[in-house]
Short mmCIF file of C-alpha atoms in Angstrom, two decimals:
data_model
loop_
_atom_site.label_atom_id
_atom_site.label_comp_id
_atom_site.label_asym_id
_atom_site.label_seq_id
_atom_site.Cartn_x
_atom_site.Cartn_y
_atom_site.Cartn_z
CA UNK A 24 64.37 112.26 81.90
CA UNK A 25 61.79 114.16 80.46
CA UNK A 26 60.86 112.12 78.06
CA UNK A 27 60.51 109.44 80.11
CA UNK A 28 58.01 111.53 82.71
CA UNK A 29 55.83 112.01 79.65
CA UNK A 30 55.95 108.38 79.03
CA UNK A 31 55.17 107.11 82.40
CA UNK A 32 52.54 110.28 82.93
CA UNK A 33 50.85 108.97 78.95
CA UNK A 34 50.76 105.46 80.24
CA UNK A 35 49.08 106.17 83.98
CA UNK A 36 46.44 108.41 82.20
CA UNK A 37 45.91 105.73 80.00
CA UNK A 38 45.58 102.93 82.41
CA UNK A 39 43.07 105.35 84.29
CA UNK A 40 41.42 105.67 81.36
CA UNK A 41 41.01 101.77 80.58
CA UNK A 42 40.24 100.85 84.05
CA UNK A 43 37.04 103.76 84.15
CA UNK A 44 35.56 102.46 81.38
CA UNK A 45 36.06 98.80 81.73
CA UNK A 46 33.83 99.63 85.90
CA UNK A 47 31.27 101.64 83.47
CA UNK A 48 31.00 98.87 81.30
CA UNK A 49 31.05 95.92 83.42
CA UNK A 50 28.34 98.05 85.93
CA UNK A 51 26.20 98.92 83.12
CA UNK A 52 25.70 95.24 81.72
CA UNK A 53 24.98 94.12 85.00
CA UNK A 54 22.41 96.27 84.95
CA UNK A 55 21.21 95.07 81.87
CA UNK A 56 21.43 91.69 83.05
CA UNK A 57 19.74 92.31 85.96
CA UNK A 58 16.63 94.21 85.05
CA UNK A 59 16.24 93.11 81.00
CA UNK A 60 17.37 89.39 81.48
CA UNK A 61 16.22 88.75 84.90
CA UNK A 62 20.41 87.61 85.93
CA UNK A 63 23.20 89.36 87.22
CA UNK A 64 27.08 89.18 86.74
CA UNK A 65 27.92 88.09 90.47
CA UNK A 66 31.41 88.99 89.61
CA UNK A 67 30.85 92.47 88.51
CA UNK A 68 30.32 94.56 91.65
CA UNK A 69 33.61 93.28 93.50
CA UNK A 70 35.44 93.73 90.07
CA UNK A 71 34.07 97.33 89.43
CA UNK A 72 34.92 98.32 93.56
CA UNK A 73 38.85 96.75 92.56
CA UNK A 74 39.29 99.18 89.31
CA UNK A 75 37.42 101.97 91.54
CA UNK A 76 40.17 101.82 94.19
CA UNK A 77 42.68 101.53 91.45
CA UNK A 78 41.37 104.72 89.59
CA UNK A 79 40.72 106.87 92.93
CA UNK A 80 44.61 106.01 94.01
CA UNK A 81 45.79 106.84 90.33
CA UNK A 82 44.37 109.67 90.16
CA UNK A 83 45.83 111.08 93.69
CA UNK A 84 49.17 110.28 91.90
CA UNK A 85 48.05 112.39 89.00
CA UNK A 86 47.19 114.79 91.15
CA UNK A 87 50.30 115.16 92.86
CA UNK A 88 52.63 115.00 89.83
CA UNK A 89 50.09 117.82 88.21
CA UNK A 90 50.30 120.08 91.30
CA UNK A 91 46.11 119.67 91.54
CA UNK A 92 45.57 118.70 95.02
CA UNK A 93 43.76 121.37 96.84
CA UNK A 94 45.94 123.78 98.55
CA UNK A 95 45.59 127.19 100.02
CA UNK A 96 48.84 128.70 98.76
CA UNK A 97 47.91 132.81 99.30
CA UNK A 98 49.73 133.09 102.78
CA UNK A 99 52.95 131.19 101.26
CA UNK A 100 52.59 132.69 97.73
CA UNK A 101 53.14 136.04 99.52
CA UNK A 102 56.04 135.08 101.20
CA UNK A 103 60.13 135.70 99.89
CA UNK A 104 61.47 133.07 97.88
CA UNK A 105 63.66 131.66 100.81
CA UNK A 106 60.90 130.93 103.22
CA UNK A 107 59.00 129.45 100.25
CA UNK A 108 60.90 127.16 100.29
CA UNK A 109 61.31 126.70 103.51
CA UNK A 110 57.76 126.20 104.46
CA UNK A 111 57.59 123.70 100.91
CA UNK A 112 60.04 121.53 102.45
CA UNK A 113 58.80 121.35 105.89
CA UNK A 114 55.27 120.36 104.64
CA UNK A 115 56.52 118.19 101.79
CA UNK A 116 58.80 116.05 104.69
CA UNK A 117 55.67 115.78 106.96
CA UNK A 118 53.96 114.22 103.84
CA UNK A 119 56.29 111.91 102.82
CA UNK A 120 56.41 110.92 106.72
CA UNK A 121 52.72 110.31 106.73
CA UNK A 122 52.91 108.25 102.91
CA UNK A 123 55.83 106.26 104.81
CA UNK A 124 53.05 105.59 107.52
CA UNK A 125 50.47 104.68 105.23
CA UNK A 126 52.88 102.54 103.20
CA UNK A 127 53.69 100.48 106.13
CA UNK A 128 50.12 100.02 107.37
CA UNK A 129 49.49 99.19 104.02
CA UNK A 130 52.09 95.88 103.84
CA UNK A 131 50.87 95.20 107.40
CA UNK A 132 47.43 94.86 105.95
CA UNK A 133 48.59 92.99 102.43
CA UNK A 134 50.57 90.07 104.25
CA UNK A 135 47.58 89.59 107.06
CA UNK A 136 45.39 89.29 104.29
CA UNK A 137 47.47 86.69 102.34
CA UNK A 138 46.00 83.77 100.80
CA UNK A 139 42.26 85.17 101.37
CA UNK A 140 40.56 85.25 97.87
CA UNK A 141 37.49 87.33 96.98
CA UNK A 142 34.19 85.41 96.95
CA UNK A 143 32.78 86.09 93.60
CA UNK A 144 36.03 86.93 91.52
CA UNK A 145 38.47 84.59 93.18
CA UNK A 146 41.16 87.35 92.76
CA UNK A 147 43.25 87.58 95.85
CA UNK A 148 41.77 90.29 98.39
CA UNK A 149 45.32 91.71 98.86
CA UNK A 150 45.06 93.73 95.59
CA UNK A 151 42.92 96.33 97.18
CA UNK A 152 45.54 97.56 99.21
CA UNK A 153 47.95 96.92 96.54
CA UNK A 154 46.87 100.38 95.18
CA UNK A 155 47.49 102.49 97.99
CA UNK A 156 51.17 100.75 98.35
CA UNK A 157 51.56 101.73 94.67
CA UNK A 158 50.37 105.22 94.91
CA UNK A 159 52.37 105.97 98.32
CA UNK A 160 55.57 104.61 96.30
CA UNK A 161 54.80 106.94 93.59
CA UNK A 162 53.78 110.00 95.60
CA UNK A 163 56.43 110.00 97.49
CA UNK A 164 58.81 109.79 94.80
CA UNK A 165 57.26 112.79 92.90
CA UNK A 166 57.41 114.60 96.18
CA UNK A 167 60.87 114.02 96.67
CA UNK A 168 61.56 114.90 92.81
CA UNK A 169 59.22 118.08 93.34
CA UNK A 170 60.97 118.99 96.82
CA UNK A 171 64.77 118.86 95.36
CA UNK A 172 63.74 120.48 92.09
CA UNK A 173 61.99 123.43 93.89
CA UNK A 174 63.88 124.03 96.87
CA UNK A 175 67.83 122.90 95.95
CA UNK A 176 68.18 123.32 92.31
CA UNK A 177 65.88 126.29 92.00
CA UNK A 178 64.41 124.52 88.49
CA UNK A 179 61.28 124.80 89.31
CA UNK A 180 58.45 127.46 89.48
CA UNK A 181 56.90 127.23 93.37
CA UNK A 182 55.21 124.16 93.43
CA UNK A 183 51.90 126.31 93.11
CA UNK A 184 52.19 127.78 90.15
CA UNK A 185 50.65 125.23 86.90
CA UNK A 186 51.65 126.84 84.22
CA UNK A 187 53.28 129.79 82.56
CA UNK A 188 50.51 132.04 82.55
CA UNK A 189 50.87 131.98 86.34
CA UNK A 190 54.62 131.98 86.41
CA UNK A 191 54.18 135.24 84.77
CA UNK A 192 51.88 136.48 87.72
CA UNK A 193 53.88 135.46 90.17
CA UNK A 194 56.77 137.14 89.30
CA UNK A 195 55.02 140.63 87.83
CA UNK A 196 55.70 140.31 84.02
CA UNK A 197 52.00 139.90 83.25
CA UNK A 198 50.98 142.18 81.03
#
């Protein structure tokens, strides 16, 4: 399973990656085309917003799997163990609640807008939402990974704690 998380996690950086610096490049030459050549790339501005929405919802899964959304942990962090994870399961329900929201909003929005295609690209305008349903998918299946990791099989450091350097804080062996 492992092995696999570093797969998928390789291939979404990746993708992230590819899709930033296709928007830089397609953005810059229009800018070239524009100001040196006196012509633009009508195309490029709707095709650098898509990747833009596609890198910003990405990332927020990155985010989430890397425990790197902000979060002021000190009053939890202070607490026992037990209400830990008490309080981690609480919030992490209300947020897969509110990705279940936004996930059906989202397929509202894809099927009103189907069959509507973007002026300049022709790609279909549904794909802009497309992200978000993707990221709420993902997000809340890390959260549900990170919530039963954490709070039933006690594998997991709290949820706040990155790495092992903080591990070591957190429970007092830092030397």
């Amino acid at each position: 399973m492992s092995k696999l998380v570093k797969i998928i996690s390789k291939v979404l950086d990746g993708t992230i990656v590819f899709a930033l610096a296709i928007m830089v490049i397609i953005v810059f030459l229009n800018v070239f085309f524009r100001y040196v050549l006196d012509s633009g790339l009508t195309w490029s501005e709707e095709l650098a917003r898509y990747l833009f929405v596609w890198v910003i919802f990405l990332g927020a899964i990155v985010a989430l799997k890397d425990k790197s959304h902000l979060g002021i942990d000190l009053l939890v962090g202070a607490l026992p163990k037990f209400l830990q994870k008490v309080f981690f399961l609480v919030s992490n329900i209300v947020i897969i609640v509110a990705l279940l929201l936004f996930a059906d909003g989202i397929v509202k929005m894809i099927a009103l807008d189907k069959g509507i295609l973007a002026p300049a690209t022709g790609v279909p305008i549904n794909m802009l939402p497309l992200a978000g349903l993707v990221a709420a998918v993902c997000m809340i299946i890390i959260s549900v990974l990170q919530t039963t990791r954490f709070v039933f099989l006690d594998k997991d450091a709290p949820p706040w704690v990155k790495d092992k350097e903080d591990a070591e804080i957190e429970k007092g062996d830092y030397k």
